[in-house]
Coordinates of C-alpha atoms in Angstrom, one line a residue:
M1 CA 43.0 -26.4 89.1
K2 CA 46.3 -27.1 87.5
A3 CA 45.1 -30.5 86.1
S4 CA 41.9 -28.9 84.6
Y5 CA 44.0 -26.1 83.1
L6 CA 46.3 -28.7 81.4
V7 CA 43.3 -30.5 80.0
S8 CA 41.8 -27.3 78.6
V9 CA 45.1 -26.4 76.9
A10 CA 45.3 -29.9 75.4
L11 CA 41.7 -29.6 74.1
L12 CA 42.4 -26.2 72.6
A13 CA 45.6 -27.5 70.9
A14 CA 43.7 -30.5 69.5
T15 CA 40.9 -28.4 68.0
A16 CA 43.4 -25.9 66.5
M17 CA 45.5 -28.6 64.8
P18 CA 44.7 -29.7 61.2
A19 CA 43.4 -33.2 60.5
A20 CA 46.0 -35.8 61.5
A21 CA 47.5 -38.0 58.8
G22 CA 45.5 -41.2 58.5
E23 CA 42.2 -39.5 59.5
I24 CA 39.9 -41.6 57.3
S25 CA 36.2 -41.7 58.0
D26 CA 34.8 -45.2 58.8
G27 CA 38.3 -46.6 58.5
K28 CA 38.0 -47.0 54.7
V29 CA 37.7 -44.9 51.5
K30 CA 34.6 -46.0 49.5
I31 CA 34.0 -44.8 45.9
G32 CA 30.8 -45.5 44.0
I33 CA 30.8 -45.8 40.2
L34 CA 27.2 -45.0 39.1
N35 CA 26.4 -45.3 35.4
D36 CA 24.5 -46.9 32.6
Q37 CA 25.4 -50.6 32.5
S38 CA 22.4 -52.0 30.5
G39 CA 21.2 -49.3 28.1
V40 CA 22.4 -47.1 25.2
Y41 CA 25.6 -46.0 27.0
A42 CA 26.6 -49.5 28.3
D43 CA 29.7 -49.6 26.1
F44 CA 30.3 -45.9 26.2
G45 CA 31.2 -46.2 29.9
G46 CA 29.4 -49.1 31.6
K47 CA 31.1 -51.9 33.4
W48 CA 34.3 -51.0 31.6
S49 CA 34.5 -47.8 33.7
V50 CA 34.1 -49.9 36.8
E51 CA 37.1 -51.9 35.7
A52 CA 39.1 -48.8 35.1
A53 CA 38.2 -47.6 38.6
K54 CA 39.4 -50.9 40.0
M55 CA 42.7 -50.6 38.1
A56 CA 43.2 -47.2 39.6
V57 CA 42.8 -48.6 43.1
E58 CA 45.1 -51.5 42.4
D59 CA 47.8 -49.2 40.9
F60 CA 47.5 -47.0 44.0
G61 CA 48.3 -50.0 46.2
G62 CA 44.8 -50.8 47.4
K63 CA 45.2 -48.4 50.4
V64 CA 45.4 -44.7 51.1
Q65 CA 46.7 -43.4 54.4
G66 CA 46.7 -47.0 55.6
A67 CA 43.0 -47.4 55.0
P68 CA 41.5 -49.9 52.4
I69 CA 39.9 -48.5 49.3
E70 CA 36.7 -50.1 48.0
I71 CA 34.9 -49.6 44.7
I72 CA 31.1 -50.3 44.4
S73 CA 28.9 -49.8 41.4
A74 CA 25.3 -49.6 40.2
D75 CA 23.3 -49.2 37.1
H76 CA 21.2 -46.0 37.1
Q77 CA 19.3 -47.0 33.9
N78 CA 19.6 -43.4 32.6
K79 CA 16.9 -42.3 35.1
P80 CA 17.6 -39.4 37.4
D81 CA 15.2 -40.6 40.1
I82 CA 16.8 -44.1 40.3
A83 CA 20.3 -42.5 40.3
S84 CA 19.3 -40.1 43.1
N85 CA 17.8 -42.9 45.2
I86 CA 21.0 -45.0 44.8
A87 CA 23.2 -42.0 45.6
R88 CA 21.2 -41.1 48.7
Q89 CA 21.4 -44.7 50.0
W90 CA 25.1 -44.8 49.3
Y91 CA 25.7 -41.6 51.2
D92 CA 23.3 -42.2 54.1
T93 CA 23.8 -45.9 54.9
E94 CA 26.7 -47.3 52.9
Q95 CA 29.4 -44.8 53.9
V96 CA 30.3 -43.9 50.3
D97 CA 32.7 -41.0 50.2
A98 CA 32.5 -40.0 46.5
I99 CA 30.5 -40.9 43.4
M100 CA 32.0 -40.9 39.9
E101 CA 31.4 -41.5 36.2
L102 CA 27.7 -40.5 36.1
T103 CA 27.0 -41.1 32.4
T104 CA 23.9 -39.1 31.2
S105 CA 23.7 -35.4 32.0
S106 CA 20.3 -35.4 33.6
V107 CA 21.5 -38.0 36.0
A108 CA 24.8 -36.3 36.7
L109 CA 23.1 -33.0 37.4
A110 CA 20.7 -34.7 39.9
V111 CA 23.5 -36.5 41.7
Q112 CA 25.7 -33.5 41.8
G113 CA 22.9 -31.5 43.4
L114 CA 22.5 -34.2 46.0
S115 CA 26.2 -34.4 46.6
K116 CA 26.4 -30.7 47.1
E117 CA 23.6 -31.0 49.7
K118 CA 25.4 -33.9 51.5
K119 CA 28.8 -32.2 51.1
K120 CA 30.3 -35.1 49.2
I121 CA 32.7 -35.2 46.2
D122 CA 31.4 -36.1 42.8
I123 CA 33.6 -36.4 39.7
V124 CA 31.8 -36.7 36.3
T125 CA 33.5 -38.4 33.5
G126 CA 30.6 -39.8 31.5
A127 CA 28.2 -36.9 31.2
A128 CA 28.8 -33.8 29.0
S129 CA 26.6 -30.9 29.9
T130 CA 28.5 -27.7 30.7
D131 CA 25.8 -26.9 33.3
L132 CA 27.8 -29.1 35.6
T133 CA 30.4 -26.5 35.8
G134 CA 28.1 -23.6 34.9
K135 CA 24.9 -22.5 36.6
Q136 CA 24.6 -25.8 38.5
C137 CA 28.3 -26.0 39.6
S138 CA 29.2 -27.2 43.1
P139 CA 32.2 -26.6 45.4
Y140 CA 32.5 -30.4 45.6
G141 CA 31.7 -31.2 41.9
F142 CA 34.3 -31.8 39.2
H143 CA 34.0 -32.5 35.5
W144 CA 36.7 -34.7 34.0
A145 CA 37.4 -36.1 30.4
Y146 CA 35.3 -33.8 28.1
D147 CA 32.2 -31.6 27.9
T148 CA 29.8 -30.4 25.2
H149 CA 32.0 -27.3 24.7
S150 CA 35.1 -29.4 23.9
Q151 CA 33.1 -31.5 21.5
A152 CA 31.6 -28.5 19.7
V153 CA 35.0 -26.8 19.4
G154 CA 36.7 -30.0 18.2
T155 CA 34.4 -31.7 15.8
G156 CA 32.1 -28.8 15.0
G157 CA 34.9 -26.4 14.6
A158 CA 36.8 -28.7 12.2
L159 CA 33.8 -29.2 9.9
V160 CA 33.0 -25.5 9.8
Q161 CA 36.6 -24.8 8.8
Q162 CA 36.3 -27.3 6.0
G163 CA 33.3 -25.4 4.6
G164 CA 30.5 -27.0 6.5
D165 CA 28.7 -23.7 7.1
S166 CA 25.0 -24.9 7.1
W167 CA 23.8 -27.3 9.7
Y168 CA 20.7 -29.4 10.7
F169 CA 20.7 -31.1 14.1
I170 CA 19.3 -34.4 15.2
T171 CA 19.2 -34.1 18.9
V172 CA 18.5 -36.4 21.8
D173 CA 15.8 -34.9 23.9
Y174 CA 17.4 -34.2 27.3
A175 CA 20.0 -31.9 28.9
F176 CA 23.1 -33.4 27.2
G177 CA 21.6 -33.1 23.7
Y178 CA 20.4 -29.5 24.2
S179 CA 23.8 -28.5 25.5
L180 CA 25.7 -30.1 22.6
E181 CA 23.4 -28.6 20.0
E182 CA 23.5 -25.2 21.7
Q183 CA 27.3 -25.1 21.9
T184 CA 27.8 -26.3 18.3
A185 CA 25.2 -24.0 16.9
K186 CA 26.8 -21.0 18.7
L187 CA 30.2 -21.9 17.1
V188 CA 28.6 -22.3 13.6
K189 CA 26.9 -19.0 13.8
A190 CA 30.0 -17.2 15.2
S191 CA 31.9 -18.5 12.2
G192 CA 29.3 -17.0 9.8
G193 CA 27.4 -20.2 9.2
K194 CA 23.7 -20.9 9.8
V195 CA 21.5 -23.5 11.4
Q196 CA 18.7 -24.6 9.1
G197 CA 16.7 -26.6 11.6
E198 CA 16.6 -29.2 14.3
V199 CA 14.6 -32.2 15.3
R200 CA 14.5 -33.9 18.7
Y201 CA 13.9 -37.5 19.6
P202 CA 13.6 -39.6 22.8
L203 CA 16.7 -41.3 24.2
G204 CA 17.1 -44.9 23.0
S205 CA 15.0 -44.6 19.8
T206 CA 15.7 -47.3 17.2
D207 CA 14.1 -45.7 14.1
Y208 CA 15.7 -42.5 12.9
S209 CA 14.3 -42.6 9.4
S210 CA 11.9 -39.6 9.7
F211 CA 14.5 -37.5 11.4
L212 CA 17.2 -38.3 8.8
L213 CA 14.8 -37.6 6.0
Q214 CA 14.0 -34.1 7.5
A215 CA 17.7 -33.4 7.8
Q216 CA 18.3 -34.7 4.2
S217 CA 15.6 -32.5 2.7
S218 CA 16.9 -29.4 4.6
G219 CA 19.8 -29.2 2.2
A220 CA 22.2 -28.5 5.0
K221 CA 25.8 -29.3 4.3
V222 CA 26.3 -30.9 7.7
I223 CA 23.9 -33.1 9.7
G224 CA 24.9 -32.7 13.4
L225 CA 24.2 -35.8 15.5
A226 CA 23.8 -34.3 19.0
N227 CA 23.7 -37.7 20.7
A228 CA 26.0 -40.5 21.9
G229 CA 26.4 -44.3 22.4
L230 CA 24.1 -46.6 20.5
D231 CA 21.9 -43.6 19.4
T232 CA 24.9 -42.3 17.4
S233 CA 25.7 -45.7 16.0
N234 CA 22.1 -46.4 14.9
S235 CA 21.9 -42.9 13.4
I236 CA 25.0 -43.5 11.3
K237 CA 23.9 -46.9 10.2
Q238 CA 20.5 -45.6 9.0
A239 CA 22.1 -42.5 7.4
A240 CA 24.1 -44.9 5.2
E241 CA 20.9 -46.7 4.1
F242 CA 19.5 -43.4 3.0
G243 CA 22.6 -42.5 1.1
I244 CA 23.0 -39.3 2.9
V245 CA 26.9 -39.1 2.8
A246 CA 26.9 -40.5 -0.8
G247 CA 24.5 -37.7 -1.7
G248 CA 27.0 -35.0 -0.6
Q249 CA 26.0 -34.2 3.0
R250 CA 28.4 -34.7 5.9
L251 CA 27.6 -36.4 9.2
A252 CA 29.0 -34.7 12.3
A253 CA 29.1 -37.3 15.1
L254 CA 29.5 -34.7 17.9
L255 CA 30.1 -37.3 20.6
F256 CA 31.6 -40.5 19.1
T257 CA 34.2 -42.6 20.9
L258 CA 36.3 -45.6 20.3
A259 CA 33.6 -47.9 21.8
E260 CA 31.0 -46.8 19.3
V261 CA 33.5 -47.1 16.4
H262 CA 34.3 -50.6 17.4
G263 CA 30.7 -51.5 17.7
L264 CA 29.8 -50.0 14.3
G265 CA 32.9 -51.2 12.4
L266 CA 35.2 -49.3 10.1
Q267 CA 33.1 -50.1 7.0
A268 CA 30.3 -48.0 8.4
A269 CA 32.3 -45.5 10.5
Q270 CA 35.1 -44.7 8.1
G271 CA 35.6 -41.0 7.5
V272 CA 33.8 -39.8 10.6
V273 CA 35.6 -36.9 12.3
L274 CA 35.5 -37.0 16.1
T275 CA 37.1 -35.5 19.2
E276 CA 38.4 -37.5 22.2
G277 CA 40.5 -36.6 25.2
Y278 CA 42.3 -40.0 25.1
Y279 CA 43.3 -42.5 22.4
W280 CA 45.0 -45.7 23.3
D281 CA 47.7 -45.4 20.7
R282 CA 48.7 -41.8 21.3
D283 CA 51.9 -42.4 23.3
D284 CA 53.8 -44.9 25.4
K285 CA 51.8 -44.0 28.6
S286 CA 48.5 -44.5 26.9
R287 CA 49.6 -47.7 25.2
D288 CA 50.8 -49.2 28.5
F289 CA 47.5 -48.4 30.3
A290 CA 45.5 -49.7 27.3
D291 CA 47.4 -52.9 27.1
R292 CA 46.8 -53.6 30.8
F293 CA 43.1 -52.7 30.4
F294 CA 42.8 -55.0 27.4
K295 CA 44.2 -57.9 29.3
R296 CA 41.3 -57.7 31.8
T297 CA 38.5 -56.6 29.5
N298 CA 39.4 -57.8 25.9
R299 CA 38.9 -54.2 24.6
M300 CA 40.7 -50.9 24.4
P301 CA 39.5 -48.0 26.6
N302 CA 37.9 -44.9 25.4
M303 CA 38.1 -41.4 27.0
I304 CA 35.3 -42.1 29.5
Q305 CA 37.0 -45.2 30.8
A306 CA 40.5 -43.7 30.8
G307 CA 39.0 -40.6 32.4
T308 CA 37.5 -42.6 35.2
Y309 CA 40.9 -44.1 35.9
S310 CA 42.3 -40.6 36.1
A311 CA 39.5 -39.2 38.3
V312 CA 39.8 -42.1 40.8
T313 CA 43.6 -41.7 40.9
Q314 CA 43.5 -38.0 41.4
Y315 CA 40.9 -38.3 44.2
L316 CA 43.2 -40.8 46.0
K317 CA 46.2 -38.6 45.5
A318 CA 44.3 -35.7 47.1
I319 CA 43.3 -37.8 50.1
D320 CA 46.8 -39.0 50.5
K321 CA 48.2 -35.4 50.4
A322 CA 45.5 -34.1 52.7
G323 CA 45.9 -36.9 55.2
T324 CA 42.2 -37.2 55.4
D325 CA 39.1 -37.9 53.3
E326 CA 37.2 -34.9 54.8
T327 CA 35.4 -33.3 51.8
E328 CA 36.5 -29.7 52.2
A329 CA 40.2 -30.6 52.4
V330 CA 40.0 -33.0 49.5
A331 CA 38.0 -30.6 47.3
K332 CA 40.6 -27.8 47.9
L333 CA 43.4 -30.1 46.8
L334 CA 41.5 -31.3 43.8
H335 CA 41.2 -27.7 42.7
E336 CA 44.9 -27.0 43.3
M337 CA 46.8 -30.2 42.2
P338 CA 47.9 -30.5 38.5
V339 CA 46.7 -33.7 36.7
D340 CA 49.5 -35.8 35.2
D341 CA 48.7 -39.4 34.5
V342 CA 47.8 -41.8 31.6
F343 CA 44.9 -39.6 30.6
T344 CA 46.7 -36.2 30.4
A345 CA 50.0 -34.7 31.2
N346 CA 48.9 -31.1 31.5
G347 CA 45.5 -31.1 33.3
K348 CA 44.4 -28.3 35.6
V349 CA 41.2 -27.8 37.5
Q350 CA 39.4 -24.4 37.3
A351 CA 37.4 -22.7 40.0
D352 CA 34.2 -24.0 38.4
G353 CA 35.4 -27.6 38.7
S354 CA 36.2 -28.2 35.1
M355 CA 39.4 -30.2 34.5
V356 CA 41.0 -28.4 31.5
H357 CA 43.3 -30.5 29.3
D358 CA 44.2 -31.0 25.6
M359 CA 41.7 -32.7 23.3
Y360 CA 42.5 -34.4 20.1
L361 CA 40.8 -34.4 16.7
Y362 CA 40.7 -37.7 14.8
Q363 CA 39.3 -39.2 11.7
V364 CA 38.1 -42.8 11.5
K365 CA 40.3 -44.9 9.2
K366 CA 39.1 -46.7 6.1
P367 CA 39.2 -50.5 6.6
E368 CA 42.2 -50.9 4.3
E369 CA 44.2 -48.2 6.4
S370 CA 43.9 -50.1 9.7
K371 CA 47.1 -52.2 10.3
K372 CA 46.0 -54.1 13.4
D373 CA 43.1 -54.7 15.8
W374 CA 41.7 -51.4 17.3
D375 CA 43.8 -49.3 14.9
Y376 CA 40.9 -47.0 14.1
Y377 CA 42.0 -43.4 14.2
T378 CA 44.1 -41.0 12.1
Y379 CA 45.4 -38.1 14.2
L380 CA 44.4 -34.7 12.7
A381 CA 45.1 -32.0 15.3
T382 CA 45.6 -31.1 19.0
I383 CA 43.1 -28.7 20.5
P384 CA 44.8 -26.9 23.4
G385 CA 42.9 -27.1 26.7
D386 CA 42.4 -23.4 26.9
K387 CA 40.6 -23.5 23.5
A388 CA 38.7 -26.7 24.1
F389 CA 37.1 -25.7 27.4
M390 CA 35.3 -22.5 28.6
K391 CA 37.2 -20.2 30.9
A392 CA 35.8 -20.3 34.4
E393 CA 34.7 -16.7 34.3
E394 CA 32.6 -17.4 31.2
S395 CA 31.0 -20.6 32.6
G396 CA 28.2 -18.9 34.6
C397 CA 29.3 -20.8 37.7
P398 CA 28.2 -18.6 40.7
L399 CA 31.2 -19.8 42.7
V400 CA 33.6 -18.0 40.3
T401 CA 34.6 -14.5 41.1
K402 CA 34.9 -12.5 37.9

């Protein structure tokens, strides 16, 4: 009797105790970077985000709680069904603990839904739709780096303040484009401006002539490009051929990053106003990270790649602090821990999963203003995090108590 009593007490004590330090499932922490590595967003995030994730692991020491950390990656080809199949296989048979990056909003929403079902962490750095932290939010889903609201407030807000009070949108035909157009249009109208029309096109189009001619004939002061990656670059190139900017209209590249500026060149991109959450030449921390990134990739990182480094680092910090990679424990700490790294010094995660941080408004330099390689931006303004991102109670996330 006494022996069985002692066993019972020991079992009760064990079940009452929190997870012990070093309690890592499968003896390792495995992170999947799932993004576009061959299509229109291949430079936007692509294999460069995979390298950023590997850098984060190396800088962390390669282990957490004594367990090795592994990065795997795959190309989702911007197709939600392919992404979902990969994610399901990763979760069900390959012991992946978390999936990150997830360029393309339709993909990110699909994988976040699956991650919620599987009770797995996902951290989105490459997609933009505010639905990720709005009506389709998840207790295990997090949105890092930027979103359509931050881009609308930054680039859209700056151009409205400069007198751009009439807009025409050229919008990529999927969730990201709709969200970016909607957020920017809302801001334009709230500021007393008007939207004179919009046209939508399929992702990856190469001929924008008819869309640009419609925008040009609308007479709108600003043509809003609600797209990203090669779509934006091709739109800007063809706009130059039609003399749109020379004719007095302005182009608003609502999601334009260092990667696209580099691909397009300063001659074509000069004067474009854009918003990023990270720029390699912002301060000593960002320069140090960028120099190390350049040595392994021969390019400077944009906010998606630096954001991926931040997301992986913060996830590992949360595991280390929790002493386990158990999803509920890690998600709780990701919501509670401040974010202070090469990406941002003042990040905080809201109840809806949005990581709020300062954003920066830049203008692309003229060729003669650039003093060295990758010296592409002139700083214009800082947009404080609480202005750049929606408050949790306004997001529409059902997890948020108003």
